[in-house]
Amino acid sequence: IKDTEARPDQIKNLSVAFLKIYGQSIEILNLRGNEVYNPGDRNPVFVQKNALPLDDAQRRDLTINSMFYNINTGRVEDYTKMGYSDLATMPLRTPLDPIKTFLDDPLRVLRILRFHSRYMNSRIDPAAIQSMKDPQVQAYLTNKISDPKSASGIVVERTAEELRKILSGQQPESAIRVMYETGLLSKILNLPSNFNPLNMNQQNRFHSLDIINHTILVLKNTNQLSIKFGLNDQERMLLNFSES
């Protein structure tokens, strides 16, 4: 109950409760489907009542997150027919067209990058990467970074939370590279459109790489050393932030 009361913004539009069972955070909510969103707003203005499991599964961010465990039968139910097989090979893909999935909730872009950072054997589906480059998707994700008073877009705090999780993964450098190659990194850092220091060439007898590739390599080495010396996730995230 305390967890639920502490998160009023997340429950005002949905029948949802938050609690912990044996230390594990659990969210309890109804099946949802065929939601209607205002552009760039991750909170739906309409949620279908009495949605079917397939409706709910299709609106998930990833196929691997779209499965259900039936407590009555003890069986896993895979309504998208992709989740169970994708767990074996870890392609990170959306149940529906990624453009629709991202426009419904742009924060899902960073969630996919977070999963890629967390799981070493994962790879992001090419269609999802292409959709990350979409100008409208990027605008909805970063509008409030460049203009905090913007009426649409993801609030900066949610973006920062996902970035912290990306940088506490097992391979944050891989996720950061995808962000750079799709143009997201410059948008999230709110860099001027006419000046991108990430592309600067610093090649000399001390540096053989440009800034972005040098930074990604430093991040990779810092993260691996942090894991080797047993830093916890919070300590490793902070160190990775300082090196990024």
XYZ file of C-alpha atoms in Angstrom:
244
model
C 0.000 0.000 0.000
C 2.802 2.416 0.838
C 4.404 1.793 -2.565
C 1.101 2.566 -4.265
C 0.511 5.777 -2.297
C 4.025 6.960 -3.108
C 3.352 6.914 -6.864
C 0.117 8.901 -7.384
C 0.965 10.036 -10.950
C 1.139 6.437 -12.120
C -2.208 5.429 -10.666
C -4.444 8.414 -11.430
C -5.349 7.101 -14.911
C -5.034 3.367 -14.272
C -6.222 0.824 -11.755
C -2.764 -0.203 -10.619
C -1.149 -1.100 -7.317
C 2.511 -1.484 -6.342
C 3.801 -3.783 -3.640
C 6.736 -5.970 -2.711
C 6.665 -9.730 -2.222
C 9.808 -11.232 -0.698
C 11.710 -8.098 -1.706
C 10.569 -8.240 -5.335
C 8.674 -5.202 -6.684
C 5.304 -6.237 -8.141
C 2.808 -4.187 -10.159
C -0.820 -5.320 -10.209
C -3.122 -3.965 -12.906
C -5.874 -4.956 -15.291
C -5.264 -6.198 -18.814
C -4.938 -3.246 -21.191
C -5.334 -2.931 -24.943
C -6.147 -0.676 -27.905
C -5.098 2.363 -25.925
C -5.365 5.878 -27.329
C -2.569 8.366 -26.596
C -2.065 12.048 -27.119
C 1.059 12.578 -29.264
C 4.169 12.021 -27.174
C 2.264 11.399 -23.943
C 2.941 7.977 -22.437
C -0.249 8.119 -20.319
C -3.209 6.867 -22.374
C -6.372 8.963 -22.604
C -8.379 5.802 -23.293
C -7.824 2.276 -22.008
C -9.972 -0.581 -23.267
C -11.903 -2.196 -20.456
C -12.011 -5.976 -20.316
C -9.137 -6.303 -22.789
C -8.022 -9.773 -23.819
C -4.559 -11.189 -23.016
C -3.565 -10.826 -26.696
C -4.497 -7.127 -26.598
C -2.287 -6.624 -23.560
C 0.599 -8.684 -24.968
C 0.690 -6.675 -28.200
C 1.008 -3.338 -26.405
C 4.164 -4.404 -24.526
C 7.567 -2.869 -25.253
C 9.269 -6.163 -26.152
C 8.202 -9.648 -27.172
C 10.220 -11.093 -24.275
C 8.118 -8.968 -21.896
C 4.798 -9.973 -23.435
C 4.338 -13.427 -21.924
C 2.001 -14.396 -19.105
C 2.323 -16.953 -16.330
C -1.019 -18.568 -15.590
C -1.126 -19.180 -11.834
C -4.074 -21.543 -12.257
C -2.420 -23.885 -14.762
C 1.250 -23.239 -13.972
C 1.928 -22.638 -17.676
C 3.570 -19.805 -19.605
C 1.233 -18.289 -22.214
C 2.884 -16.689 -25.253
C 0.134 -14.873 -27.150
C 2.445 -13.106 -29.629
C 4.030 -16.467 -30.568
C 7.434 -14.751 -30.418
C 8.292 -14.195 -26.763
C 9.354 -17.695 -25.790
C 11.586 -18.250 -28.821
C 13.054 -14.750 -28.538
C 14.192 -15.509 -24.991
C 16.507 -18.159 -26.436
C 18.276 -15.888 -28.944
C 17.474 -12.427 -27.468
C 16.496 -10.316 -30.461
C 15.019 -7.194 -28.888
C 11.915 -6.493 -30.959
C 8.458 -5.073 -30.424
C 5.265 -7.154 -30.741
C 3.743 -4.563 -33.089
C 5.343 -2.217 -35.612
C 8.084 -0.375 -33.686
C 6.995 3.042 -34.918
C 3.545 2.539 -33.381
C 5.052 1.105 -30.199
C 7.449 4.042 -29.807
C 4.930 6.756 -30.663
C 2.488 5.326 -28.118
C 5.213 5.554 -25.467
C 8.575 7.045 -26.562
C 10.216 5.902 -23.323
C 10.161 2.383 -24.778
C 13.108 3.430 -26.963
C 15.284 3.792 -23.876
C 13.836 0.644 -22.332
C 15.027 -1.380 -25.317
C 18.469 0.191 -25.003
C 18.444 -0.630 -21.301
C 17.720 -4.299 -22.000
C 20.480 -4.318 -24.632
C 22.896 -2.896 -22.071
C 21.840 -5.462 -19.486
C 22.003 -8.640 -21.587
C 25.310 -9.389 -23.298
C 23.753 -11.827 -25.782
C 21.044 -9.436 -26.953
C 20.785 -7.618 -30.262
C 18.340 -4.907 -31.233
C 16.055 -5.690 -34.148
C 17.036 -3.628 -37.247
C 13.450 -2.395 -37.633
C 13.552 -1.038 -34.070
C 16.879 0.702 -34.710
C 15.484 2.271 -37.868
C 12.422 3.466 -35.947
C 14.676 5.051 -33.302
C 15.901 7.380 -36.063
C 12.380 8.605 -36.807
C 12.245 12.406 -36.224
C 8.822 12.260 -34.575
C 9.890 9.498 -32.183
C 13.033 11.432 -31.256
C 11.069 14.659 -30.806
C 8.566 13.079 -28.420
C 11.407 11.529 -26.432
C 13.498 14.700 -26.146
C 11.069 17.654 -26.403
C 11.105 18.357 -22.682
C 14.905 18.213 -22.552
C 15.251 21.117 -24.986
C 12.087 22.839 -23.757
C 10.997 21.864 -20.201
C 7.688 23.730 -20.646
C 6.767 21.723 -23.734
C 3.252 20.324 -23.553
C 4.253 16.929 -24.941
C 7.099 14.499 -24.526
C 8.765 12.463 -21.799
C 9.697 14.288 -18.604
C 13.426 14.649 -18.022
C 13.344 12.643 -14.785
C 12.071 9.535 -16.586
C 14.767 9.886 -19.249
C 17.439 10.263 -16.569
C 16.159 7.162 -14.754
C 16.480 5.053 -17.905
C 19.950 6.465 -18.625
C 21.099 5.465 -15.152
C 19.846 1.940 -15.784
C 21.573 1.845 -19.178
C 24.863 2.830 -17.573
C 24.554 0.151 -14.890
C 24.219 -2.666 -17.440
C 26.785 -5.255 -18.452
C 27.575 -3.560 -21.788
C 26.556 0.112 -21.574
C 29.017 1.017 -24.308
C 26.993 -0.983 -26.842
C 23.773 0.854 -25.977
C 25.543 4.229 -26.092
C 26.903 3.390 -29.553
C 23.379 2.657 -30.813
C 22.209 5.954 -29.328
C 25.016 7.773 -31.140
C 24.463 6.045 -34.482
C 20.713 6.743 -34.421
C 21.204 10.416 -33.483
C 19.523 9.985 -30.103
C 22.627 10.744 -28.050
C 23.020 14.263 -29.429
C 19.317 14.942 -28.845
C 19.362 13.662 -25.269
C 22.529 15.656 -24.519
C 20.752 18.660 -26.091
C 23.742 19.474 -28.298
C 23.428 22.372 -30.780
C 22.424 21.231 -34.254
C 25.329 23.146 -35.825
C 28.011 21.810 -33.468
C 28.565 18.208 -32.446
C 31.734 17.718 -30.368
C 31.181 13.944 -30.433
C 32.383 13.908 -34.042
C 35.558 15.865 -33.382
C 38.751 14.308 -34.704
C 41.450 14.273 -32.030
C 43.889 12.000 -33.807
C 47.485 12.712 -32.847
C 50.372 10.734 -31.414
C 48.428 10.331 -28.168
C 44.950 9.623 -29.624
C 44.137 7.427 -32.606
C 40.335 7.697 -32.243
C 37.775 10.460 -32.573
C 35.974 11.629 -29.422
C 32.929 9.360 -29.582
C 34.895 6.160 -30.234
C 37.455 7.113 -27.600
C 34.675 7.771 -25.071
C 32.902 4.487 -25.852
C 36.149 2.551 -25.426
C 36.856 4.280 -22.096
C 33.306 3.484 -20.956
C 33.725 -0.179 -21.914
C 37.036 -0.523 -20.058
C 35.772 1.369 -17.006
C 32.678 -0.813 -16.771
C 34.645 -4.048 -17.130
C 37.135 -2.974 -14.437
C 34.240 -1.982 -12.159
C 32.733 -5.445 -12.551
C 36.118 -7.090 -12.016
C 36.694 -5.228 -8.741
C 33.176 -5.931 -7.457
C 31.584 -2.462 -7.480
C 27.840 -2.576 -6.911
C 25.426 -1.324 -9.573
C 25.095 2.145 -8.063
C 28.850 2.647 -7.757
C 29.449 1.322 -11.258
C 26.736 3.537 -12.728
C 28.215 6.645 -11.135
C 31.703 5.783 -12.352
C 30.386 5.085 -15.853
C 28.573 8.440 -15.829
C 31.810 10.201 -14.941
C 33.614 8.559 -17.845
C 30.890 9.121 -20.442
